[in-house]
Amino acid sequence: MFSSRSAFCQQFVKKLELLSGKPFADTTSREQFLALGTMVREQLSPDWIATNERLRSEQGKQVYYFSIEFLLGRMLRQQLQYLGIEEVVEKGLLELGIPLSDIEEIECDAGLGNGGLGRLAACFLDSLASLQYPGHGFGIRYKHGLFKQKIVDGFQVEWPDPWLINGNVWEVRRSDEAVEVHFFGNVESSEAGGKLQFRHLNTEKVMAVPYDIPILGYQNETVNTLRLWSAEPSPFPPHQDIMRYKRDTEAITEFLYPDDTHDPGKLLRLKQQYFLVSASLQTIVRSFVKQKGDMRSFHERVVIQLNDTHPVLAIPELMRILLDEYGFSWEVAWDVTTRTFAYTNHTTLSEALETWPIHLFKHLLPRMYGIVEEIHERWCGQLWEETPGDWSRIEQLSILADGEVRMAPLAIVGSFCVNGVAELHTEILKKREMRQFHEAFPGKFQNKTNGIAHRRWLMKSNPSLTHLIDDAIGERWRSEPAALQELRKLEDDPNLLEQLRVVKRKNKSLLAQYVKEQFGIALREDAIFDIHIKRLHAYKRQLLNVLHILSLANSIREEPNHNWTPRVFLFGAKASPGYTYAKTIIKLIHSVADSINQDPIVRKYIQVVFLENYRVSLAERLIPAADVSEQISTASKEASGTGNMKFMMNGALTIGTLDGANVEMHNRIGAEHMFLFGLNAEEVMSYQRDGGYVAREYYTHDPRIRHAVDQLTNGFLPHTGDLFNTIVDSLIEENDTFFVLRDFASYLAAQQTVATSYDRMSWWRSTLVNIAESGHFSSDRTIREYAKDIWNIQPVSHEMY
Ligand code: 26V
């Protein structure tokens, strides 16, 4: 480590001048970032080497997390903290006249994910390393991450995200470990010694080149690895049309797909999936065999967690390796394979369940198709023996159906464990969405409630609160987040509650300063900061929030002299480029914001702001400043949510439905410390089963609803014409699939309670209770549960070395 501030300064200036070829005084922030990043990498390298050595020599079981998304965000400050050099670096830089925060701003967010699923993968890597588990990630090095969002005239416009344009200091290209991945071609079978053998011929070969990113544990000398694959043309390209081959190859890792692109011709997405799993399995099998492992006991030393169905081709791919390369019998290969994989489900929404047209699948991956077909046939045979003649059961459980390959059934049949991501979600899987599977494999289903990396989402993003907690209960919670519960002893300490208030006020002020600088908008800092940030989806009900705002504005106009609690409503959300409804909601939020900002009476009390380009680094600024956390999905629809946990940990109070992990938050803190409203999951599901909900009746009978809904189309919102007709139609003509109007009155009442409770002593007590109970939602807890109940792996201890 740097022995002193001056030692750091000296080394930094030297490194900076060496790398930039300029005198210190002439260097730019970018050059400074690069120099500091390079120093950090050099600093962690010995631990990286040592961690890998340890894993090699111990030959214990390892877990590999396969995910098509890793939403890492920025890494500089986190690396400094984890290495324990933040203070020396920050102060040293300041002596040189450089604020660390300026350098931090240079780093691009690694936006290799859409939302919750990708961010969860990043939090899991953090916890794996911090708890010293032997666990590594495998993913794709997209040249462009999730699109950048610009707002033009209230509409979303997408721009590419060329995050690698200035290089990436954190990655190491490992050309020597490149592997080949094969597409297209044909499969030939031949018989030898009474055994069928398959050969995949005339394929198109693509090089998969790994880029390794070090994943640090928190001040524990552990450095795990995230391996991201990049597609490059093979040095021995096919003879025909080399230009086309090069283009097609590079296209594989060019872009991250924004979720829910309903493009039937999305061959590229399937290519990405196979590219990831084929390359990753080659690395794993290679290193296993190099360590003299016998492939028959592969599953004793390797466990692979499949993050959703996107990497599920790993199941037939491991079968292929064992059958075609190792000559295993089907039975032995299947035994090894199904003991290797575990699968996490992240949604019950049927639109999101992956299927591939057989003709496309077979063309791109002929050998995979042959294997999937055999898995399917054997599985159906087994079902037929269990319940002969029960065609409807077979139809429901089948892997191939209606000309498609169904990935979730393949995942369930081919793995030893299936988990949901919150208690309610897992129950819904077992009782409804996957009932038949649960009956076929009792014991295969487990719950693993999601969690968040408290080191990033509290220690890094909210330093003021972190120090306050340290002062109140010591630092043990940093490594044992459950110890945050010790705060509960201080529930009635008025001094601490006052300090919580001060900290929140300070964070709001910092956010206000940022919003002013970036967007030129002055936020009213004495108002309630009510924040709704997440992907834009109908089921997440940003529309419900907007209708409440319209209605509140109407009430203010009716009673302008009432003592209204001032509020700032902040939104951040990206809509998938092809999701018209979601894009219309973004425009609606802007139109409502304009109408309010132009109204001299209403704008005295409320402010509506849409912050463009929501992403990890913006979330880190918003969440510490939140008073109110909007978690208002239609009950039963949000598998877990993880933003809900981040807000809770930062002392925001939740206004929410009993959905996803909100249910478990409620179980821990009780109804008096959050603002619950709306139908519960049972009620929603029984309406869906039995009918009986008529949205129009709510529109007709509740004048507040009618007033607000009418304002979408009656000219109240300036210059919007019939833009919002589709939204009104979704509510009235299409009978409001997500129960917005059904929950409206209840939401309004909850919002009124928010306003009247704000800033009382009891508010800050609730804040304290939320923080105190949030330790359970650290991903450390989640990862320990996976390690014990699914992976059967132990932490690697350093003591022996
Ligand atoms: C995809 C699609 C595509 C079609 C349109 C509707 C739709 C809705 C959702 C999705 C995302 C599916 C996977 C996903 O990201 N799930 C999220 O996973 C998080 C981590 O487990 C969890 O907290 C969120 O509740 C869940 O939505």
Coordinates of C-alpha atoms in Angstrom, one line a residue, residues 215-611:
I215 CA -13.7 -8.4 -8.6
L216 CA -12.4 -7.2 -5.2
G217 CA -13.6 -8.4 -1.9
Y218 CA -14.0 -5.7 0.8
Q219 CA -10.6 -5.3 2.4
N220 CA -9.9 -9.0 2.5
E221 CA -7.2 -9.6 -0.2
T222 CA -9.6 -11.7 -2.3
V223 CA -9.8 -10.9 -6.0
N224 CA -12.3 -13.0 -8.0
T225 CA -12.8 -12.7 -11.7
L226 CA -15.5 -11.6 -14.1
R227 CA -14.7 -13.0 -17.5
L228 CA -16.5 -11.1 -20.4
W229 CA -16.3 -12.6 -23.9
S230 CA -15.7 -10.6 -27.0
A231 CA -16.4 -12.1 -30.5
E232 CA -13.7 -11.7 -33.1
P233 CA -13.2 -13.2 -36.6
S234 CA -11.1 -16.4 -36.6
P235 CA -7.6 -15.9 -38.0
F236 CA -8.5 -18.7 -40.5
P237 CA -11.7 -17.3 -41.9
P238 CA -13.9 -19.2 -44.3
H239 CA -13.0 -18.6 -48.0
Q240 CA -16.3 -17.1 -49.2
D241 CA -17.3 -13.5 -48.4
I242 CA -14.8 -12.5 -45.7
M243 CA -16.3 -9.1 -45.3
R244 CA -19.7 -10.5 -44.5
Y245 CA -18.1 -13.1 -42.1
K246 CA -16.2 -10.3 -40.3
R247 CA -19.3 -8.2 -40.0
D248 CA -21.5 -11.0 -38.7
T249 CA -18.9 -12.1 -36.2
E250 CA -18.3 -8.7 -34.7
A251 CA -22.1 -8.1 -34.6
I252 CA -22.4 -10.9 -31.9
T253 CA -21.0 -8.8 -29.1
E254 CA -21.8 -5.3 -30.6
F255 CA -24.9 -4.5 -28.6
L256 CA -26.7 -5.4 -25.4
Y257 CA -30.3 -6.2 -26.3
P258 CA -32.8 -3.9 -24.5
D259 CA -35.2 -6.4 -22.9
D260 CA -38.6 -7.2 -24.4
T261 CA -37.6 -6.4 -28.0
H262 CA -40.4 -8.4 -29.6
D263 CA -38.4 -9.2 -32.7
P264 CA -39.1 -12.7 -34.0
G265 CA -36.0 -12.6 -36.2
K266 CA -33.7 -12.1 -33.2
L267 CA -31.2 -14.7 -34.4
L268 CA -28.5 -12.5 -33.0
R269 CA -29.8 -12.8 -29.5
L270 CA -29.7 -16.6 -29.7
K271 CA -26.2 -16.4 -31.1
Q272 CA -25.1 -14.3 -28.1
Q273 CA -26.5 -16.8 -25.7
Y274 CA -24.8 -19.8 -27.3
F275 CA -21.6 -17.7 -27.7
L276 CA -21.6 -17.0 -23.9
V277 CA -22.2 -20.5 -22.7
S278 CA -20.0 -22.4 -25.2
A279 CA -17.0 -20.2 -24.5
S280 CA -17.5 -20.2 -20.7
L281 CA -17.9 -24.0 -20.5
Q282 CA -14.7 -24.4 -22.5
T283 CA -12.8 -22.3 -20.0
I284 CA -14.3 -24.2 -17.1
V285 CA -13.8 -27.7 -18.5
R286 CA -10.3 -26.8 -19.6
S287 CA -9.2 -25.7 -16.2
F288 CA -11.0 -28.6 -14.6
V289 CA -9.2 -31.2 -16.8
K290 CA -5.9 -29.4 -16.4
Q291 CA -6.2 -30.0 -12.7
K292 CA -6.6 -33.7 -13.4
G293 CA -10.3 -33.7 -12.8
D294 CA -12.3 -36.7 -14.0
M295 CA -15.3 -35.4 -16.0
R296 CA -17.5 -38.0 -14.3
S297 CA -17.1 -36.0 -11.1
F298 CA -17.4 -32.6 -12.7
H299 CA -20.4 -31.7 -10.6
E300 CA -18.5 -32.3 -7.4
R301 CA -16.2 -29.4 -8.1
V302 CA -18.3 -27.2 -10.4
V303 CA -21.7 -25.7 -9.9
I304 CA -23.2 -23.3 -12.4
Q305 CA -25.9 -20.8 -11.6
L306 CA -28.0 -19.8 -14.6
N307 CA -29.3 -16.3 -14.3
D308 CA -32.7 -16.6 -15.9
T309 CA -33.2 -18.7 -19.0
H310 CA -30.7 -16.7 -21.1
P311 CA -27.8 -19.0 -20.5
V312 CA -29.8 -22.2 -20.4
L313 CA -28.1 -23.5 -23.6
A314 CA -25.3 -24.4 -21.2
I315 CA -27.3 -27.5 -20.3
P316 CA -27.3 -29.1 -23.8
E317 CA -23.8 -27.7 -24.4
L318 CA -22.4 -29.6 -21.4
M319 CA -24.3 -32.7 -22.7
R320 CA -22.6 -32.2 -26.0
I321 CA -19.1 -32.0 -24.5
L322 CA -19.7 -35.1 -22.4
L323 CA -21.3 -37.1 -25.2
D324 CA -19.2 -36.1 -28.2
E325 CA -15.9 -35.1 -26.7
Y326 CA -15.7 -37.5 -23.8
G327 CA -17.8 -40.4 -25.2
F328 CA -20.0 -40.7 -22.2
S329 CA -23.3 -42.6 -22.3
W330 CA -26.4 -40.5 -22.3
E331 CA -27.3 -41.6 -18.8
V332 CA -24.0 -40.7 -17.3
A333 CA -23.8 -37.4 -19.2
W334 CA -27.3 -36.5 -18.0
D335 CA -26.5 -37.4 -14.5
V336 CA -23.4 -35.1 -14.4
T337 CA -25.2 -32.3 -16.2
T338 CA -28.3 -32.2 -14.1
R339 CA -26.1 -32.1 -10.9
T340 CA -24.1 -29.2 -12.3
F341 CA -26.8 -26.6 -13.0
A342 CA -29.2 -24.5 -10.9
Y343 CA -31.6 -22.1 -12.4
T344 CA -33.0 -18.8 -11.1
N345 CA -36.4 -17.5 -12.4
H346 CA -36.9 -13.8 -12.4
T347 CA -40.4 -13.2 -13.6
T348 CA -43.8 -14.8 -14.0
L349 CA -44.9 -12.5 -16.8
S350 CA -45.7 -14.8 -19.6
E351 CA -44.5 -12.3 -22.3
A352 CA -41.1 -12.6 -20.8
L353 CA -40.8 -16.4 -20.9
E354 CA -38.2 -17.2 -23.6
T355 CA -39.0 -19.4 -26.6
W356 CA -37.2 -19.9 -29.9
P357 CA -38.7 -21.0 -33.2
I358 CA -37.4 -24.5 -33.9
H359 CA -36.5 -23.8 -37.5
L360 CA -34.2 -20.9 -36.4
F361 CA -32.7 -22.8 -33.5
K362 CA -32.0 -25.9 -35.6
H363 CA -30.4 -23.8 -38.4
L364 CA -28.1 -21.9 -36.1
L365 CA -27.3 -24.7 -33.6
P366 CA -27.9 -28.1 -35.2
R367 CA -26.1 -30.2 -32.6
M368 CA -27.8 -28.3 -29.8
Y369 CA -31.1 -29.0 -31.4
G370 CA -30.5 -32.8 -31.7
I371 CA -29.6 -32.9 -28.0
V372 CA -32.6 -30.7 -26.9
E373 CA -34.9 -33.0 -28.9
E374 CA -33.5 -36.1 -27.2
I375 CA -33.9 -34.4 -23.7
H376 CA -37.5 -33.6 -24.7
E377 CA -38.3 -37.1 -25.9
R378 CA -36.8 -38.8 -22.9
W379 CA -38.6 -36.4 -20.6
C380 CA -42.0 -36.9 -22.4
G381 CA -41.4 -40.7 -22.2
Q382 CA -40.9 -40.4 -18.5
L383 CA -44.1 -38.4 -18.1
W384 CA -46.0 -40.9 -20.2
E385 CA -44.9 -43.7 -17.9
E386 CA -45.9 -41.8 -14.8
T387 CA -49.3 -40.7 -16.2
P388 CA -50.1 -42.6 -19.3
G389 CA -52.6 -40.9 -21.6
D390 CA -52.5 -37.6 -19.7
W391 CA -51.8 -35.5 -22.8
S392 CA -52.6 -32.2 -21.3
R393 CA -49.9 -32.7 -18.6
I394 CA -47.3 -33.7 -21.2
E395 CA -48.3 -30.7 -23.3
Q396 CA -47.9 -28.3 -20.4
L397 CA -44.5 -29.8 -19.3
S398 CA -43.1 -30.2 -22.7
I399 CA -39.8 -28.6 -23.9
L400 CA -40.7 -28.6 -27.6
A401 CA -44.2 -27.4 -28.4
D402 CA -46.0 -25.4 -31.2
G403 CA -42.9 -25.3 -33.3
E404 CA -40.8 -23.7 -30.5
V405 CA -38.1 -24.5 -28.0
R406 CA -39.3 -23.5 -24.5
M407 CA -36.3 -22.4 -22.4
A408 CA -37.9 -22.4 -18.9
P409 CA -39.0 -26.1 -19.1
L410 CA -35.5 -27.0 -20.4
A411 CA -34.0 -25.1 -17.5
I412 CA -36.2 -26.9 -14.9
V413 CA -35.7 -30.4 -16.3
G414 CA -32.0 -29.9 -16.8
S415 CA -31.0 -28.5 -13.4
F416 CA -31.1 -29.8 -9.8
C417 CA -32.6 -26.7 -8.3
V418 CA -34.9 -23.9 -9.4
N419 CA -35.3 -20.8 -7.3
G420 CA -37.5 -17.7 -7.2
V421 CA -36.2 -14.4 -6.0
A422 CA -38.7 -13.5 -3.1
E423 CA -41.0 -15.6 -0.9
L424 CA -44.2 -14.4 -2.7
H425 CA -42.7 -15.0 -6.1
T426 CA -41.5 -18.5 -5.3
E427 CA -45.0 -19.3 -3.9
I428 CA -46.6 -18.1 -7.1
L429 CA -44.2 -20.2 -9.1
K430 CA -44.9 -23.3 -7.1
K431 CA -48.7 -22.8 -6.9
R432 CA -49.5 -21.3 -10.2
E433 CA -47.0 -20.6 -13.0
M434 CA -44.9 -23.8 -12.5
R435 CA -47.3 -25.9 -10.5
Q436 CA -47.1 -28.9 -12.7
F437 CA -43.3 -28.8 -12.6
H438 CA -43.4 -28.4 -8.8
E439 CA -45.5 -31.5 -8.6
A440 CA -43.2 -33.4 -10.9
F441 CA -40.1 -32.4 -9.0
P442 CA -41.1 -31.8 -5.4
G443 CA -38.1 -30.5 -3.5
K444 CA -36.4 -29.0 -6.6
F445 CA -37.9 -25.5 -5.9
Q446 CA -36.4 -23.1 -3.4
N447 CA -36.7 -19.5 -2.5
K448 CA -33.7 -17.2 -2.4
T449 CA -34.9 -13.6 -1.6
N450 CA -32.7 -11.1 -3.5
G451 CA -30.3 -8.8 -1.8
I452 CA -28.2 -5.7 -2.6
A453 CA -24.5 -5.0 -2.0
H454 CA -24.7 -2.8 1.1
R455 CA -21.1 -1.7 0.5
R456 CA -22.1 0.0 -2.7
W457 CA -25.6 1.1 -1.9
L458 CA -24.9 2.4 1.6
M459 CA -21.2 2.6 2.4
K460 CA -20.2 4.0 -1.0
S461 CA -23.2 6.0 -2.0
N462 CA -24.2 7.5 1.3
P463 CA -21.0 8.4 3.3
S464 CA -22.9 10.7 5.7
L465 CA -25.3 8.0 6.8
T466 CA -22.5 5.5 7.0
H467 CA -20.6 7.7 9.4
L468 CA -23.7 8.3 11.5
I469 CA -24.3 4.6 11.8
D470 CA -20.6 4.0 12.7
D471 CA -20.9 6.6 15.5
A472 CA -24.1 5.1 16.8
I473 CA -23.3 1.4 16.8
G474 CA -19.7 0.9 15.7
E475 CA -18.5 -0.6 12.5
R476 CA -19.4 -4.2 12.9
W477 CA -22.4 -3.8 10.5
R478 CA -20.0 -3.1 7.6
S479 CA -19.1 -6.8 7.5
E480 CA -22.1 -8.2 9.3
P481 CA -25.0 -6.1 8.0
A482 CA -27.5 -7.9 10.2
A483 CA -25.9 -5.9 13.0
L484 CA -27.7 -2.8 11.7
Q485 CA -30.4 -4.1 14.0
E486 CA -28.5 -2.7 16.9
L487 CA -29.9 0.6 15.8
R488 CA -33.2 -0.4 17.2
K489 CA -32.0 0.1 20.7
L490 CA -31.8 3.8 19.8
E491 CA -35.3 4.1 18.4
D492 CA -36.2 6.7 21.0
D493 CA -32.9 8.6 21.0
P494 CA -34.1 12.1 19.9
N495 CA -30.6 13.1 19.2
L496 CA -30.0 10.3 16.7
L497 CA -33.3 10.9 15.1
E498 CA -32.4 14.5 14.6
Q499 CA -29.1 13.5 13.1
L500 CA -30.9 11.3 10.7
R501 CA -32.9 14.3 9.6
V502 CA -29.8 16.3 9.2
V503 CA -28.1 13.6 7.1
K504 CA -31.2 13.3 4.8
R505 CA -31.3 17.1 4.4
K506 CA -27.7 17.1 3.4
N507 CA -28.1 14.4 0.9
K508 CA -31.1 16.2 -0.6
S509 CA -29.1 19.3 -0.9
L510 CA -26.3 17.4 -2.7
L511 CA -28.8 16.0 -5.1
A512 CA -30.4 19.4 -5.7
Q513 CA -26.9 20.8 -6.5
Y514 CA -26.3 18.0 -9.0
V515 CA -29.7 18.4 -10.6
K516 CA -29.1 22.2 -10.9
E517 CA -25.7 21.7 -12.5
Q518 CA -26.8 18.9 -14.9
F519 CA -30.3 19.9 -15.8
G520 CA -30.6 23.5 -14.8
I521 CA -33.6 22.8 -12.5
A522 CA -33.7 24.1 -8.9
L523 CA -35.3 21.6 -6.6
R524 CA -37.1 22.8 -3.5
E525 CA -35.1 21.2 -0.7
D526 CA -37.7 21.5 2.1
A527 CA -40.1 19.4 0.1
I528 CA -40.7 15.6 0.4
F529 CA -38.5 14.0 -2.2
D530 CA -40.7 11.2 -3.6
I531 CA -38.7 9.1 -6.0
H532 CA -39.9 6.5 -8.6
I533 CA -36.9 5.0 -10.5
K534 CA -37.0 1.7 -12.4
R535 CA -37.6 0.5 -15.9
L536 CA -40.8 1.7 -17.5
H537 CA -43.3 -1.1 -17.6
A538 CA -47.1 -1.1 -17.4
Y539 CA -47.0 -3.4 -14.4
K540 CA -44.7 -1.1 -12.4
R541 CA -47.5 1.5 -12.7
Q542 CA -45.7 4.8 -13.2
L543 CA -49.2 5.7 -14.5
L544 CA -50.7 5.4 -11.0
N545 CA -48.1 7.8 -9.7
V546 CA -48.9 10.3 -12.5
L547 CA -52.6 10.1 -11.9
H548 CA -52.1 10.8 -8.3
I549 CA -50.0 13.9 -9.2
L550 CA -52.7 15.2 -11.5
S551 CA -55.3 14.6 -8.8
L552 CA -53.2 16.3 -6.1
A553 CA -52.8 19.3 -8.4
N554 CA -56.6 19.4 -8.9
S555 CA -57.1 19.4 -5.1
I556 CA -54.6 22.2 -4.7
R557 CA -56.4 24.3 -7.3
E558 CA -59.6 23.7 -5.5
E559 CA -58.2 24.7 -2.1
P560 CA -55.3 27.0 -2.8
N561 CA -55.2 28.3 0.8
H562 CA -54.9 24.9 2.4
N563 CA -51.5 24.3 4.0
W564 CA -50.2 21.7 1.5
T565 CA -47.1 19.7 2.2
P566 CA -44.6 20.6 -0.5
R567 CA -43.4 17.7 -2.6
V568 CA -40.9 17.0 -5.3
F569 CA -41.8 14.0 -7.5
L570 CA -38.8 12.6 -9.2
F571 CA -38.9 10.0 -12.0
G572 CA -36.2 8.1 -13.8
A573 CA -36.9 5.3 -16.3
K574 CA -35.8 3.9 -19.6
A575 CA -38.4 2.5 -21.9
S576 CA -37.5 -0.4 -24.2
P577 CA -37.2 1.2 -27.7
G578 CA -40.0 -0.9 -29.2
Y579 CA -42.4 -0.5 -26.2
T580 CA -44.8 2.2 -27.4
Y581 CA -47.0 2.3 -24.3
A582 CA -44.0 2.8 -22.1
K583 CA -42.7 5.6 -24.3
T584 CA -46.1 7.3 -24.2
I585 CA -45.9 7.3 -20.4
I586 CA -42.6 9.1 -20.5
K587 CA -44.2 11.8 -22.6
L588 CA -47.1 11.9 -20.2
I589 CA -44.8 12.5 -17.3
H590 CA -43.2 15.4 -19.1
S591 CA -46.6 16.9 -20.1
V592 CA -47.8 16.7 -16.5
A593 CA -44.6 18.2 -15.3
D594 CA -45.0 21.1 -17.8
S595 CA -48.6 21.7 -16.8
I596 CA -47.7 21.9 -13.2
N597 CA -44.6 24.0 -13.7
Q598 CA -46.7 26.5 -15.6
D599 CA -49.4 26.7 -13.0
P600 CA -48.6 29.6 -10.6
I601 CA -50.7 28.1 -7.7
V602 CA -49.8 24.5 -8.0
R603 CA -46.1 25.0 -8.5
K604 CA -45.9 26.6 -5.1
Y605 CA -46.4 23.2 -3.7
I606 CA -45.4 20.5 -6.2
Q607 CA -42.6 20.0 -8.6
V608 CA -42.4 17.1 -11.1
V609 CA -39.0 16.3 -12.6
F610 CA -38.0 13.5 -15.0
L611 CA -34.3 12.8 -14.9

